[in-house]
Structure formats: structure tokens, C-alpha cells
Short mmCIF file of C-alpha atoms in Angstrom, two decimals:
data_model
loop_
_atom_site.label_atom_id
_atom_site.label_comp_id
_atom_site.label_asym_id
_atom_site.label_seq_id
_atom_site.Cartn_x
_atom_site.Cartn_y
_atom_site.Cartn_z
CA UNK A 1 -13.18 17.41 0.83
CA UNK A 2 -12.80 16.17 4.58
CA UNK A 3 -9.30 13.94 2.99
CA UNK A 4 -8.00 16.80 0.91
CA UNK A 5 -8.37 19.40 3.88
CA UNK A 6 -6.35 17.34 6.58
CA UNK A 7 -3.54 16.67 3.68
CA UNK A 8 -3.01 20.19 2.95
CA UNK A 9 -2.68 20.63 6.75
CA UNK A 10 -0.49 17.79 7.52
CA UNK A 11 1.99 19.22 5.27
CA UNK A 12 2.33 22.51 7.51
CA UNK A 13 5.73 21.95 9.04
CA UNK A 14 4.79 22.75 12.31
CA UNK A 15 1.81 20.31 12.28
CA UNK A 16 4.64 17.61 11.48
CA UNK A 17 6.52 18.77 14.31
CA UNK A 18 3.59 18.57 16.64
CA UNK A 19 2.73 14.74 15.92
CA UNK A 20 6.69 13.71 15.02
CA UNK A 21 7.93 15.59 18.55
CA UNK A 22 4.53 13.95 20.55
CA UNK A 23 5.24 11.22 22.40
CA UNK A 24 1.58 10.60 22.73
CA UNK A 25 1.29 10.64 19.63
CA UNK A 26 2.95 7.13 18.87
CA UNK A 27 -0.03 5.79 20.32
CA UNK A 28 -1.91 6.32 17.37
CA UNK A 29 1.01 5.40 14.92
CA UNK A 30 1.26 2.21 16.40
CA UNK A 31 -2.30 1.58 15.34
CA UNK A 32 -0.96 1.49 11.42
CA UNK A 33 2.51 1.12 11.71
CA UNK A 34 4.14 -1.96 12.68
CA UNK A 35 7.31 -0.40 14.39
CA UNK A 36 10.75 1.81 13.29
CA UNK A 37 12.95 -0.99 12.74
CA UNK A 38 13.36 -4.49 10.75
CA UNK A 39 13.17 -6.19 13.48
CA UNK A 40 9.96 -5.67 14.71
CA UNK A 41 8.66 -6.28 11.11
CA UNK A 42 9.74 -9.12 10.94
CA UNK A 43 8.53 -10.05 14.23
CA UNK A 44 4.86 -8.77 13.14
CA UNK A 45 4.74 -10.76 10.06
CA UNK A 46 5.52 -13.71 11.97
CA UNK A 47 2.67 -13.64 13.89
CA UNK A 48 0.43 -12.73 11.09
CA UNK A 49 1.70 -15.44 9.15
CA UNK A 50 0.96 -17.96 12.20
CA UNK A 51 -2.71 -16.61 12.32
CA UNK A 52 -2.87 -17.83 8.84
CA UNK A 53 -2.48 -13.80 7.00
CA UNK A 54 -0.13 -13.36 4.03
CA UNK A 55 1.99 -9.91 4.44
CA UNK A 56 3.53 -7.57 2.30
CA UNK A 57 6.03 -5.17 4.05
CA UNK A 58 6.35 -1.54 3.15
CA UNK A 59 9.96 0.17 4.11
CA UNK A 60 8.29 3.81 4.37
CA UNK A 61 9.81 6.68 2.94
CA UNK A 62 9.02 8.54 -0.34
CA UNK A 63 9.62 11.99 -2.37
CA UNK A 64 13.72 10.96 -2.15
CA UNK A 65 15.76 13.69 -3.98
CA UNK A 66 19.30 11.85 -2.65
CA UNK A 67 20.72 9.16 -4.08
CA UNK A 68 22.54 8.00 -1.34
CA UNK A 69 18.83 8.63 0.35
CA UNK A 70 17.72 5.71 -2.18
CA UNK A 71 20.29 3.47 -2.30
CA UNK A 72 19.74 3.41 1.78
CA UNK A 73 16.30 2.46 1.05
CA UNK A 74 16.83 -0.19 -1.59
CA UNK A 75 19.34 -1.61 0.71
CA UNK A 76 17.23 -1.81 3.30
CA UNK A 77 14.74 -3.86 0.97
CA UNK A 78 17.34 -6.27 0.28
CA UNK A 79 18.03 -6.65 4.58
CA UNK A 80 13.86 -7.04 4.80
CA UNK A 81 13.83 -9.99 1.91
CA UNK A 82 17.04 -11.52 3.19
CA UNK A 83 15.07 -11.17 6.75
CA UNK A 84 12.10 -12.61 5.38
CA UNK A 85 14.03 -15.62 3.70
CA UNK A 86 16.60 -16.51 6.99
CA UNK A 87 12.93 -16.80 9.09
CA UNK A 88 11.23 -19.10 6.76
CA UNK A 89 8.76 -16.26 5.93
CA UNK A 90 9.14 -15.75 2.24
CA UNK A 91 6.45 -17.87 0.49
CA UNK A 92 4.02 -16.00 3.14
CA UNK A 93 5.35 -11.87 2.64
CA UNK A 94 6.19 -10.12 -0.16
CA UNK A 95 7.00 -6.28 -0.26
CA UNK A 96 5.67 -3.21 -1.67
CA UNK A 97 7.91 -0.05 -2.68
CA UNK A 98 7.44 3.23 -4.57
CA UNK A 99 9.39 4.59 -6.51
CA UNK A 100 9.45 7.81 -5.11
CA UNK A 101 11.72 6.70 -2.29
CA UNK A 102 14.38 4.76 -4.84
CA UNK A 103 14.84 7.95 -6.72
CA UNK A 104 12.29 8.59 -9.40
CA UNK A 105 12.75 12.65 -9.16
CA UNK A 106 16.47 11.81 -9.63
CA UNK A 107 17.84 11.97 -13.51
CA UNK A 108 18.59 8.93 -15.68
CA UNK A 109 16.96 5.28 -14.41
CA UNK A 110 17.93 5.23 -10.48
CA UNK A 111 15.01 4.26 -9.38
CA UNK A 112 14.64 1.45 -12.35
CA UNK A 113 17.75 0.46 -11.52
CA UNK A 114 17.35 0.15 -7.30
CA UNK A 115 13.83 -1.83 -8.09
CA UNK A 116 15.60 -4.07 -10.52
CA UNK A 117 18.20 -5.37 -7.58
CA UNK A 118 14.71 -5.03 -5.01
CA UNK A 119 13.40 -7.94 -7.34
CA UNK A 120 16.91 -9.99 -7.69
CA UNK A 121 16.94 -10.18 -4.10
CA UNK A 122 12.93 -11.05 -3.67
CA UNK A 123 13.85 -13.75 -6.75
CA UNK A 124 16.62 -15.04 -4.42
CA UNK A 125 14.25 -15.45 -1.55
CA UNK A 126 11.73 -16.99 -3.00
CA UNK A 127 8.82 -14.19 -3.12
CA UNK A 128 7.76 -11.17 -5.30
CA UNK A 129 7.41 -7.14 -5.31
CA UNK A 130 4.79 -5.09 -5.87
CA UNK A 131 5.45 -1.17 -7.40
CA UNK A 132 2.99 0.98 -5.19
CA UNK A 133 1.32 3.65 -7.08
CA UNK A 134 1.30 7.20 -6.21
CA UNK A 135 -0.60 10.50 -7.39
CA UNK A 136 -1.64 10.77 -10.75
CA UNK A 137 1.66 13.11 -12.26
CA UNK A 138 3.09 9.14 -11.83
CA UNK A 139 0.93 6.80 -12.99
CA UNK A 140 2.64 6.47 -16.68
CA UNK A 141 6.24 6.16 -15.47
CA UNK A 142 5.66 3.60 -12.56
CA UNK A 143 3.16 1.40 -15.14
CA UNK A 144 6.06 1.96 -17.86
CA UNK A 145 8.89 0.54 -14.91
CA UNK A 146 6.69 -1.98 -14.22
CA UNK A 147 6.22 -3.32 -17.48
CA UNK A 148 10.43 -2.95 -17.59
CA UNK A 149 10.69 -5.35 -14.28
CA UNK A 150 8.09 -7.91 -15.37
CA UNK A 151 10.65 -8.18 -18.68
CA UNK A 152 12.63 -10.48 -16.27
CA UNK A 153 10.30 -10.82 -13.35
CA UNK A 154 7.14 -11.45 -14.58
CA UNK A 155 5.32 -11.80 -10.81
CA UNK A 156 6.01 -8.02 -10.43
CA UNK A 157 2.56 -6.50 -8.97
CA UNK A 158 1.22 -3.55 -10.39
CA UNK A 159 -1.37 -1.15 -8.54
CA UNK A 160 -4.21 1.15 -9.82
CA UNK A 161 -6.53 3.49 -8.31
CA UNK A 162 -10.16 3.24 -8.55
CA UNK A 163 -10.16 7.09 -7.74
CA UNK A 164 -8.44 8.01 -10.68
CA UNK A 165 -10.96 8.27 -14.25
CA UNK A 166 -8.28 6.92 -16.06
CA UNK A 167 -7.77 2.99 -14.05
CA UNK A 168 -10.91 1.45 -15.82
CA UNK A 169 -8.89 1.21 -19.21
CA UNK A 170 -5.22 0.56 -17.05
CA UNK A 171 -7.50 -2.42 -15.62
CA UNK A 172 -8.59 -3.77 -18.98
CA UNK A 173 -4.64 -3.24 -20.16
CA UNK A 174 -3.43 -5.02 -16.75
CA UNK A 175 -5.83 -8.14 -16.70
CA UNK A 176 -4.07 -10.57 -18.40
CA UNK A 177 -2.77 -13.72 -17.95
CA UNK A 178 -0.62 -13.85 -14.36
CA UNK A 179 -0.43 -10.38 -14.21
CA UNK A 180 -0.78 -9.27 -10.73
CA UNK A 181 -2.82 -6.14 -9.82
CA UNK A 182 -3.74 -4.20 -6.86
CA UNK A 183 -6.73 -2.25 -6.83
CA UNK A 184 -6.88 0.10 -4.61
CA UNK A 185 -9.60 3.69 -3.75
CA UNK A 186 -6.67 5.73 -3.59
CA UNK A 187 -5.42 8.08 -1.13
CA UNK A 188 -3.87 11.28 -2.69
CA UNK A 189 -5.78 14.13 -2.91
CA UNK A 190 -6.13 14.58 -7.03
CA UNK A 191 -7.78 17.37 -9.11
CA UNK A 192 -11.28 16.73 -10.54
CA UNK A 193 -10.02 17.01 -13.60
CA UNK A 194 -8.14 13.45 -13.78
CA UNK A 195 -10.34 12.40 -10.55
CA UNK A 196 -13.52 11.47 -8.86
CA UNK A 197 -14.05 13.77 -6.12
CA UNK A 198 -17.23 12.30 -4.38
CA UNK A 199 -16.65 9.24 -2.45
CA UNK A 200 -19.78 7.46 -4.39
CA UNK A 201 -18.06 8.30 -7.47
CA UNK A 202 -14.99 7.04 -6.23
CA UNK A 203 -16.81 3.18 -5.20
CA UNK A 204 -18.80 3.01 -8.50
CA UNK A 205 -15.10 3.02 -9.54
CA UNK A 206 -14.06 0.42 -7.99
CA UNK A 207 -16.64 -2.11 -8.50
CA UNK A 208 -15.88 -1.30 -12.37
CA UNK A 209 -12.19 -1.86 -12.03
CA UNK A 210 -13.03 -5.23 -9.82
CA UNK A 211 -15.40 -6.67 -12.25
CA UNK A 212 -13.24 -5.61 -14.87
CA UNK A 213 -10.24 -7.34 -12.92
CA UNK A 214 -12.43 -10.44 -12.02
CA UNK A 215 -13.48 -11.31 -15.36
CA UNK A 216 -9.69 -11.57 -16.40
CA UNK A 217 -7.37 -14.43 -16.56
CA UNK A 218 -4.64 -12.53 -14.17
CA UNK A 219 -4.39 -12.38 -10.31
CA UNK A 220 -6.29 -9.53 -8.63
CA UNK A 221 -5.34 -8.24 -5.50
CA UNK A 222 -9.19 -6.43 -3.76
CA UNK A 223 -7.42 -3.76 -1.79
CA UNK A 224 -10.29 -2.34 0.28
CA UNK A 225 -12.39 -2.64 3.91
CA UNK A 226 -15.59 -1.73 2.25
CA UNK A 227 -17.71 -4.86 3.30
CA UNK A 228 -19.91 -4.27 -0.44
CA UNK A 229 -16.58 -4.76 -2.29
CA UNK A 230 -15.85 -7.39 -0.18
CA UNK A 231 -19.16 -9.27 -0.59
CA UNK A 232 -18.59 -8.41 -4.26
CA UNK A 233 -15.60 -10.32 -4.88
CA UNK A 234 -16.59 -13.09 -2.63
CA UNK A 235 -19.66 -13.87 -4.57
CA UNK A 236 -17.63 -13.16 -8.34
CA UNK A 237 -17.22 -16.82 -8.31
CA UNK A 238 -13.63 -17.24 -9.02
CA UNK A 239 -11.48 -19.91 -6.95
CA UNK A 240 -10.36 -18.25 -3.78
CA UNK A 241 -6.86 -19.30 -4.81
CA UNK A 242 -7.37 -17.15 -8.12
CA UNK A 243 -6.91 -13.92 -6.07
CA UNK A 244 -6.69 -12.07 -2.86
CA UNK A 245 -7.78 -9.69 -0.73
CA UNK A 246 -5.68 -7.30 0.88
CA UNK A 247 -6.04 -4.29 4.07
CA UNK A 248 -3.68 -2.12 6.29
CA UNK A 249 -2.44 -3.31 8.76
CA UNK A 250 -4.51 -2.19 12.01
CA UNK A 251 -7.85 -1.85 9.69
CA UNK A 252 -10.78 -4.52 10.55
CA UNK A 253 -8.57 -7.14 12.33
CA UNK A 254 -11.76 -9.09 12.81
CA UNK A 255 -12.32 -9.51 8.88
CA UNK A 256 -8.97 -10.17 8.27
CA UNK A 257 -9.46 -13.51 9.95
CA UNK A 258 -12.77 -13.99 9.05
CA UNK A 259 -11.87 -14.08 5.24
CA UNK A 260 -8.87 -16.38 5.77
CA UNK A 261 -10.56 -18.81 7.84
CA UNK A 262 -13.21 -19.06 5.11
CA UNK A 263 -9.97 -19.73 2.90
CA UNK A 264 -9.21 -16.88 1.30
CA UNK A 265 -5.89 -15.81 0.69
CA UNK A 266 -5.86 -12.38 3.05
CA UNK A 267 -2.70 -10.35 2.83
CA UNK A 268 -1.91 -7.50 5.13
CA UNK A 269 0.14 -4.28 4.29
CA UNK A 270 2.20 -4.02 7.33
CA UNK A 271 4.35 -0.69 6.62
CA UNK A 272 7.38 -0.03 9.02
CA UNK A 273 10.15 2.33 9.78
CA UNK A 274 11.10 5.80 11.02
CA UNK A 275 9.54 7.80 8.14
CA UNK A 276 6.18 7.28 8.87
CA UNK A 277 5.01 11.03 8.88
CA UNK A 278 3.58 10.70 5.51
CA UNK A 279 2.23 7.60 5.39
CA UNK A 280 0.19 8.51 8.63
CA UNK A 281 -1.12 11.71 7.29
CA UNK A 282 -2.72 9.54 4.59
CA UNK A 283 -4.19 7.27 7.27
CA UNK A 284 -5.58 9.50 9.30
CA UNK A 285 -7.51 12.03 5.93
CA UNK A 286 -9.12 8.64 4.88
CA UNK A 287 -11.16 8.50 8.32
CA UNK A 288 -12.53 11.00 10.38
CA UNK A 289 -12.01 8.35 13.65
CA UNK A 290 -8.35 8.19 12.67
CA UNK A 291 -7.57 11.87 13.76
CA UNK A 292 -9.99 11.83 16.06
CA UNK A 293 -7.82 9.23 17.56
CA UNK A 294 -4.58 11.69 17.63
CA UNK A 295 -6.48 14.50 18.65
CA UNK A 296 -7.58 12.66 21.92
CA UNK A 297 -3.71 11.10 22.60
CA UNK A 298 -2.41 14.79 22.14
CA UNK A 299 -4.83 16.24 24.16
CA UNK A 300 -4.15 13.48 27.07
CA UNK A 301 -0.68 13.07 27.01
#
């Protein structure tokens, strides 16, 4: 309820002026976001890479009803692979899109079309791409493109959301041999109709999905900072080079390097760029510390 309440508020348009036109407020951002430009991306995954982390970059932006609008953004996946490739970075950072910002509300296959050259140009680096899933109207078209990419890059990543009732069975269809798959609580806010609502509903979930995920022959990719999933997939047995874990960048530094100095491979989502607004709504209805953060910065600037 808490999540759902400060979404439907972050999408008032003068609440996104507020925090967009705060210059206190990029205090907070700064917490989650790596910076506006490629450039200090790249300069972020460098040093996560030298403390022994694995990255995948996220160019933010989403909802894109411009085609120009999404051929900006593919290009701009094609600079940050290029990027990652001319600083020796590639076989340590991938990068995660959605579709959303390549043009999925557009007719005909766009957005197909800009992730295709997204993975020609992370095959010519030397790394991979993972589709990002959003709310639940998408799941079947994004798992349908990603199927279509894996036709002729079969190291495309795939991600499902323990909050959805549906990503038990998507799991069991997903875990198969080198199949990689992100699992993930979600963060939309979704009806309780296709959704679990209470946030013990929403774990049981997940450890389903992860055992289900575990037991398979593909890669899985533990998306969460719940230290009992964590502990879970630590003790599944599997060879630590069998799968990862991944967390936001910002989110429990400590256990980032805790789990790869125990040899784990430990990826971080480091997102970047000037269209943060959304992804920082997100952030900030999963924890009630998180705005409590941007309340204080506002309040002080």
C-alpha cells in the first residue's frame, strides 16, 4: 500500500517538478543513480569492476512514444557498449534496456528492431543484454521479443517478477539450458488480480521462483537485498560460477563486497542519465528511508 501510494503521487506533475527543479534534491539521486552522462558511467563501472563487482548499465528512459525519441536511446546503447569495449570493460558489464524506451507503444517492430542492433553491438564488444521487464500489460510481448533476440543471440537475459502470480510457470518455461534469467520482487504497482499485494506474499514468491530457477540447468541471476534470499541461494548448492547475484547500485554496498570476496559473481545495476525521474520514484516507493531521505534534502536545502 505504502509503494502504490507514493507512485500515484510521484506521477502528479507538480511533484515531478518539485524533485526535477530541486537542487537538493540530487543529493538523494546520486544515492541510485550513477550520473547524467556516459561518461561518468563508465567511470563508475570502472571502479566497480576494480573492486572485483560485475555491472550492468541501464541508459534510463522509458514510456517513448517518438521514434526519433528511441532511436536516440538505442544509439546511445551502442556509444555505452562501444564505451564499455574501448576501456577494456566488456567481459565485466553488460546492459539492461526496456523496451518501453526503444519504442514498444510505437506500431510495427521498432522496438524489436532497435534491441536487435543493441545486441549486434554488445556481440561486437564482447558482452550481452538483458530485456528489463516492466508492469504486467508487458510481460507477453517483452518474453515473446526475447525469445525473437535469443534466435541469434542466445545470451539474451530475460527478467521475471516474483510479484506477479503468473512468474512461477514463466520460471519453469525460462530454466533451461543457458538461458539467463533475472528474478526480481518487482516494483510496479499491479492489481491484485494478476498480483500479490502483501509483501509476505510477494517473498514466498520469490523463494518459489529461486528454487524453481536453482534447480534448472540455466543461469539465474538472484536480484534482491533480502539477506533470507540471499542465504537461500548461497546455501542451494550450485557452483558460484553457475549464477549470480545482482543489487542497485547504492543498495547494501557492504554485501556487495562481502558476496564477491566469498567468490561470487556480484553484479551491480548502475542506471545513468538525465531521465531519471521515473526510475527514482520507483526507488524511493520500495523504502520508506528512501523518501525519507528526499524529504530531509528538500527540507534543508
Amino acid at each position: 500500500m505504502f509503494s502504490a501510494s507514493v507512485l500515484a503521487v510521484s506521477r502528479r506533475p507538480w511533484v515531478r517538478r518539485l524533485v526535477t527543479g530541486a537542487p537538493a534534491a540530487r543529493r538523494v539521486v546520486d544515492r541510485f543513480v550513477a550520473g547524467d552522462t556516459l561518461h561518468a558511467a563508465l567511470a563508475t563501472t570502472a571502479d566497480l569492476t576494480a573492486a572485483g563487482l560485475l555491472v550492468t548499465l541501464d541508459h534510463l528512459g522509458e514510456d517513448t512514444t517518438d521514434a526519433a525519441r528511441a532511436a536516440a536511446i538505442r544509439d546511445a546503447y551502442v556509444a555505452a557498449l562501444d564505451g564499455l569495449a574501448a576501456h577494456g570493460l566488456a567481459d565485466r558489464a553488460e546492459v539492461s534496456v526496456k523496451l518501453s524506451a526503444l519504442g514498444a507503444a510505437l506500431p510495427g517492430t521498432l522496438a524489436l528492431d532497435n534491441a536487435a542492433a543493441i545486441c549486434a553491438a554488445a556481440d561486437r564488444a564482447g558482452t550481452t543484454v538483458t530485456v528489463d521487464m516492466e508492469d504486467h500489460t508487458t510481460v507477453d510481448t517483452t518474453l515473446e521479443t526475447v525469445a525473437k533476440l535469443r534466435a541469434e543471440h542466445p545470451w539474451v537475459g530475460a527478467v521475471v517478477q516474483a510479484a506477479l502470480r503468473r512468474t512461477e510457470a514463466d520460471c519453469a518455461d525460462l530454466a533451461r539450458e543457458g538461458s539467463r534469467v533475472r528474478l526480481v520482487k518487482g516494483a510496479y504497482a499491479e492489481p491484485a488480480s494478476v498480483a500479490f499485494t502483501a509483501k509476505a506474499e510477494v517473498d514466498a514468491s520469490y523463494e518459489r521462483c529461486l528454487r524453481v530457477l536453482m534447480a534448472g540447468p540455466g543461469h539465474p541471476m538472484v536480484a534482491t537485498h533480502d539477506p533470507h534470499l540471499i542465504a537461500l541461494a548461497e546455501g542451494s548448492g550450485r557452483d558460484p560460477g553457475t549464477f549470480e547475484f545482482q543489487m542497485l547500485y547504492g543498495i547494501r554496498v557492504p554485501e556487495q563486497h562481502r558476496l564477491a570476496a566469498a567468490g561470487h559473481r556480484m553484479r551491480v545495476y548502475v542506471p545513468y542519465g538525465a531521465d531519471w525521474y521515473g526510475y527514482f520514484a520507483r526507488r524511493l516507493a520500495e523504502r520508506p528511508a528512501n523518501l525519507g531521505f528526499l524529504v530531509r534534502a528538500l527540507l534543508t536545502r
